[in-house]
Amino acid sequence: MGKSNAQAGIDKITLSYLNLQTPKENRRNVITFVLLFLDFFGIFPLLAEPFSFEFLLAAVIPTALLHIWAIIYIVDPYRFELSYYLFFGIYGIVNTYVLFLVIQKFLYYHLRVSSKFPFIFGIVLFLGLLLFMNGVNYKALHSGTYYKLQNKKAGNTTWIVTASGIGYVVAQMIITFIFSESIKMIIILFLYSLLTVLTAYFSTSIHRYIFLRKNRAALKKVYPHFGLPKNQRNLRVKKRKK
């Protein structure tokens, strides 16, 4: 397929990273992921019994700041279209961190683990997962994998997240098996480990934000209305029709 006029002169690597969502989709993502993934799966378990003030305190400050920041993307996702990608990447880190705390709470307050090893090992896994996901994202971009996926020359993007997170999930399960014989708890921690892999992948949005800032010319060429308030976009559309 030939390139459109807007895409002419833009290399395929850049184009693959300019496959962006609409501001309405950005707003929906903020509401869905913050309320469901962060609040429901993250904060609520930290509030539940057995209650731990220490774990809640460790989560509440970054979570509260993220909620305040999220307001601008709900109120005006058009004007703040670029910074949304920075927000979503930071959200990914915060959500992964909060889920890490939930897993630790399950280990120490539900399974009554007394050793410091799961906590230290959990921190290593948490940081390693974030670094690995961002490394996979960088390689997928510059190797042309994203371009091939978008043009249906490769498999589904799900394999990237799945393959990258296998090591994390397996390691988390080993820790669980060592300290628990409860099938219910093993299943819960397995599901939380999978969820953590997904939120860690969201952190790669920070790289997309940096990339978009460095490639503003290409960005504006493909999306002329990018970052403009909604009323200005509508005005430009009306002028074009005239």
Short mmCIF file of C-alpha atoms in Angstrom, two decimals:
data_model
loop_
_atom_site.label_atom_id
_atom_site.label_comp_id
_atom_site.label_asym_id
_atom_site.label_seq_id
_atom_site.Cartn_x
_atom_site.Cartn_y
_atom_site.Cartn_z
CA MET A 1 0.00 0.00 0.00
CA GLY A 2 1.25 3.47 -0.82
CA LYS A 3 1.61 6.17 1.77
CA SER A 4 -0.92 8.98 2.05
CA ASN A 5 0.20 12.58 1.56
CA ALA A 6 0.30 13.06 5.33
CA GLN A 7 2.64 10.09 5.71
CA ALA A 8 4.94 10.90 2.80
CA GLY A 9 8.55 11.34 3.84
CA ILE A 10 8.04 9.70 7.25
CA ASP A 11 9.95 6.47 7.86
CA LYS A 12 8.08 3.32 8.82
CA ILE A 13 9.55 3.20 12.34
CA THR A 14 8.22 6.66 13.13
CA LEU A 15 4.88 5.88 11.53
CA SER A 16 4.46 2.77 13.65
CA TYR A 17 4.77 4.90 16.80
CA LEU A 18 2.37 7.51 15.43
CA ASN A 19 -0.48 5.03 15.51
CA LEU A 20 -2.26 6.99 18.24
CA GLN A 21 -5.60 6.84 19.98
CA THR A 22 -8.19 9.60 19.86
CA PRO A 23 -8.62 11.99 22.81
CA LYS A 24 -11.95 10.31 23.61
CA GLU A 25 -10.19 6.96 23.85
CA ASN A 26 -7.55 8.55 26.07
CA ARG A 27 -10.26 9.81 28.42
CA ARG A 28 -11.89 6.39 28.51
CA ASN A 29 -8.55 4.75 29.30
CA VAL A 30 -7.93 7.12 32.20
CA ILE A 31 -11.32 6.41 33.74
CA THR A 32 -11.19 2.66 33.15
CA PHE A 33 -7.64 1.91 34.19
CA VAL A 34 -7.41 4.29 37.13
CA LEU A 35 -10.75 3.26 38.64
CA LEU A 36 -10.59 -0.45 37.83
CA PHE A 37 -6.93 -1.48 37.78
CA LEU A 38 -5.55 1.01 40.30
CA ASP A 39 -8.44 1.56 42.70
CA PHE A 40 -10.40 -1.69 42.55
CA PHE A 41 -7.52 -4.16 42.18
CA GLY A 42 -4.94 -2.03 44.00
CA ILE A 43 -6.24 0.29 46.70
CA PHE A 44 -9.31 -1.70 47.80
CA PRO A 45 -7.30 -4.83 48.75
CA LEU A 46 -4.96 -2.61 50.77
CA LEU A 47 -7.96 -1.21 52.65
CA ALA A 48 -9.42 -4.66 53.30
CA GLU A 49 -8.86 -6.77 56.39
CA PRO A 50 -6.39 -7.63 57.70
CA PHE A 51 -5.62 -3.92 57.50
CA SER A 52 -2.06 -2.65 57.23
CA PHE A 53 -1.45 1.06 57.70
CA GLU A 54 2.13 0.70 56.44
CA PHE A 55 1.14 -0.81 53.09
CA LEU A 56 -1.69 1.70 52.61
CA LEU A 57 0.56 4.64 53.44
CA ALA A 58 3.14 3.41 50.93
CA ALA A 59 0.47 3.45 48.21
CA VAL A 60 -1.72 6.43 49.05
CA ILE A 61 0.61 9.33 48.16
CA PRO A 62 1.50 8.33 44.56
CA THR A 63 -2.08 7.15 44.02
CA ALA A 64 -3.58 10.42 45.26
CA LEU A 65 -1.23 12.49 43.09
CA LEU A 66 -2.10 10.35 40.08
CA HIS A 67 -5.83 10.87 40.66
CA ILE A 68 -5.36 14.63 40.79
CA TRP A 69 -3.28 14.55 37.60
CA ALA A 70 -5.90 12.37 35.87
CA ILE A 71 -8.56 15.08 36.17
CA ILE A 72 -7.18 17.16 33.28
CA TYR A 73 -7.45 14.21 30.87
CA ILE A 74 -11.06 13.66 31.84
CA VAL A 75 -11.97 17.35 31.61
CA ASP A 76 -10.01 18.23 28.45
CA PRO A 77 -8.31 15.26 26.75
CA TYR A 78 -7.89 17.28 23.54
CA ARG A 79 -5.71 20.09 24.89
CA PHE A 80 -3.54 17.70 26.92
CA GLU A 81 -3.27 15.05 24.25
CA LEU A 82 0.53 14.90 24.28
CA SER A 83 1.08 14.80 28.03
CA TYR A 84 -1.47 11.98 28.26
CA TYR A 85 1.24 9.58 27.12
CA LEU A 86 3.52 10.72 29.93
CA PHE A 87 0.65 10.36 32.37
CA PHE A 88 -0.23 6.87 31.16
CA GLY A 89 3.37 5.74 31.47
CA ILE A 90 3.64 7.08 35.02
CA TYR A 91 0.29 5.47 35.76
CA GLY A 92 1.74 2.15 34.59
CA ILE A 93 4.63 2.46 37.04
CA VAL A 94 2.38 3.52 39.94
CA ASN A 95 -0.16 0.77 39.26
CA THR A 96 2.59 -1.84 39.03
CA TYR A 97 4.02 -0.56 42.31
CA VAL A 98 0.63 -0.68 44.05
CA LEU A 99 0.00 -4.22 42.79
CA PHE A 100 3.44 -5.15 44.13
CA LEU A 101 2.31 -3.86 47.53
CA VAL A 102 -0.91 -5.89 47.31
CA ILE A 103 1.06 -9.05 46.58
CA GLN A 104 3.36 -8.31 49.52
CA LYS A 105 0.35 -7.77 51.78
CA PHE A 106 -1.07 -11.14 50.76
CA LEU A 107 2.25 -12.78 51.59
CA TYR A 108 2.84 -11.07 54.93
CA TYR A 109 -0.69 -10.61 56.30
CA HIS A 110 -2.60 -13.52 54.80
CA LEU A 111 0.12 -16.16 54.60
CA ARG A 112 1.94 -14.86 57.71
CA VAL A 113 5.35 -14.89 56.04
CA SER A 114 8.06 -13.66 58.41
CA SER A 115 11.11 -13.77 56.15
CA LYS A 116 12.34 -10.58 54.44
CA PHE A 117 13.30 -12.57 51.36
CA PRO A 118 9.93 -12.30 49.52
CA PHE A 119 9.92 -8.51 49.96
CA ILE A 120 13.49 -8.05 48.73
CA PHE A 121 12.98 -10.51 45.89
CA GLY A 122 9.69 -8.78 45.05
CA ILE A 123 11.42 -5.42 44.71
CA VAL A 124 13.99 -6.94 42.37
CA LEU A 125 11.22 -8.51 40.29
CA PHE A 126 9.25 -5.24 40.24
CA LEU A 127 12.18 -3.17 38.99
CA GLY A 128 13.35 -5.89 36.63
CA LEU A 129 9.91 -6.22 35.08
CA LEU A 130 9.67 -2.48 34.37
CA LEU A 131 13.14 -2.38 32.84
CA PHE A 132 12.53 -5.49 30.78
CA MET A 133 9.19 -4.28 29.43
CA ASN A 134 10.70 -0.99 28.34
CA GLY A 135 13.60 -2.82 26.75
CA VAL A 136 11.20 -5.04 24.81
CA ASN A 137 9.22 -1.99 23.70
CA TYR A 138 12.36 -0.20 22.47
CA LYS A 139 13.54 -3.25 20.56
CA ALA A 140 10.09 -3.88 19.06
CA LEU A 141 9.97 -0.31 17.79
CA HIS A 142 13.43 -0.08 16.25
CA SER A 143 13.42 -3.61 14.83
CA GLY A 144 10.26 -2.77 12.88
CA THR A 145 8.16 -5.27 14.83
CA TYR A 146 5.43 -2.74 15.58
CA TYR A 147 5.30 -1.73 11.93
CA LYS A 148 4.94 -5.36 10.86
CA LEU A 149 2.25 -6.00 13.46
CA GLN A 150 0.24 -2.99 12.33
CA ASN A 151 0.49 -4.15 8.73
CA LYS A 152 -0.45 -7.72 9.67
CA LYS A 153 2.96 -9.09 8.73
CA ALA A 154 3.44 -10.60 12.16
CA GLY A 155 1.41 -12.10 14.97
CA ASN A 156 -0.69 -10.34 17.55
CA THR A 157 0.96 -7.85 19.94
CA THR A 158 -0.24 -9.95 22.86
CA TRP A 159 2.76 -12.26 22.52
CA ILE A 160 5.13 -9.39 23.36
CA VAL A 161 3.56 -8.78 26.74
CA THR A 162 3.00 -12.48 27.44
CA ALA A 163 6.52 -13.60 26.55
CA SER A 164 8.08 -10.71 28.44
CA GLY A 165 6.13 -11.45 31.62
CA ILE A 166 6.58 -15.21 31.82
CA GLY A 167 9.72 -14.94 33.92
CA TYR A 168 8.06 -12.55 36.37
CA VAL A 169 4.96 -14.73 36.81
CA VAL A 170 7.01 -17.91 37.24
CA ALA A 171 9.26 -16.27 39.83
CA GLN A 172 6.25 -14.95 41.74
CA MET A 173 4.65 -18.38 41.69
CA ILE A 174 7.80 -20.01 43.05
CA ILE A 175 7.72 -17.64 46.01
CA THR A 176 4.04 -18.41 46.57
CA PHE A 177 4.56 -22.18 46.43
CA ILE A 178 7.36 -21.93 48.97
CA PHE A 179 5.22 -20.13 51.54
CA SER A 180 1.71 -21.37 50.80
CA GLU A 181 -0.24 -24.55 50.16
CA SER A 182 -3.52 -22.69 49.66
CA ILE A 183 -4.85 -23.19 46.13
CA LYS A 184 -7.03 -20.09 46.52
CA MET A 185 -4.09 -17.88 47.43
CA ILE A 186 -1.95 -19.35 44.66
CA ILE A 187 -4.66 -18.52 42.10
CA ILE A 188 -5.10 -14.98 43.47
CA LEU A 189 -1.38 -14.24 43.36
CA PHE A 190 -1.11 -15.78 39.89
CA LEU A 191 -3.83 -13.45 38.60
CA TYR A 192 -2.23 -10.46 40.29
CA SER A 193 1.10 -11.37 38.72
CA LEU A 194 -0.51 -11.40 35.27
CA LEU A 195 -2.14 -8.05 35.95
CA THR A 196 1.21 -6.64 37.05
CA VAL A 197 2.77 -7.67 33.74
CA LEU A 198 0.09 -5.71 31.88
CA THR A 199 0.44 -2.54 33.96
CA ALA A 200 4.22 -2.74 33.66
CA TYR A 201 3.84 -2.73 29.89
CA PHE A 202 1.80 0.48 30.17
CA SER A 203 4.93 2.18 31.53
CA THR A 204 6.38 2.05 28.01
CA SER A 205 4.10 4.98 27.20
CA ILE A 206 6.77 7.25 28.72
CA HIS A 207 9.07 6.34 25.84
CA ARG A 208 6.28 7.11 23.36
CA TYR A 209 5.84 10.53 24.98
CA ILE A 210 9.55 11.30 24.60
CA PHE A 211 9.46 10.01 21.03
CA LEU A 212 6.48 12.22 20.14
CA ARG A 213 8.19 15.29 21.57
CA LYS A 214 11.28 14.60 19.49
CA ASN A 215 9.23 14.04 16.34
CA ARG A 216 6.77 16.93 16.53
CA ALA A 217 7.07 17.71 12.81
CA ALA A 218 6.06 14.19 11.80
CA LEU A 219 3.38 14.16 14.48
CA LYS A 220 1.78 17.35 13.18
CA LYS A 221 2.05 16.09 9.62
CA VAL A 222 0.03 12.97 10.41
CA TYR A 223 -2.24 14.63 12.99
CA PRO A 224 -2.57 18.35 12.12
CA HIS A 225 -5.07 18.91 14.95
CA PHE A 226 -3.00 17.13 17.59
CA GLY A 227 -3.05 18.95 20.93
CA LEU A 228 -5.58 21.56 19.87
CA PRO A 229 -8.67 22.26 22.00
CA LYS A 230 -11.84 20.62 20.70
CA ASN A 231 -13.46 23.89 19.59
CA GLN A 232 -10.43 24.84 17.47
CA ARG A 233 -10.46 21.42 15.81
CA ASN A 234 -14.13 21.79 14.94
CA LEU A 235 -13.48 25.30 13.60
CA ARG A 236 -10.71 24.06 11.31
CA VAL A 237 -12.90 21.25 10.02
CA LYS A 238 -15.68 23.74 9.20
CA LYS A 239 -13.23 26.01 7.35
CA ARG A 240 -12.01 23.08 5.27
CA LYS A 241 -15.56 22.18 4.30
CA LYS A 242 -16.14 25.74 3.11
#
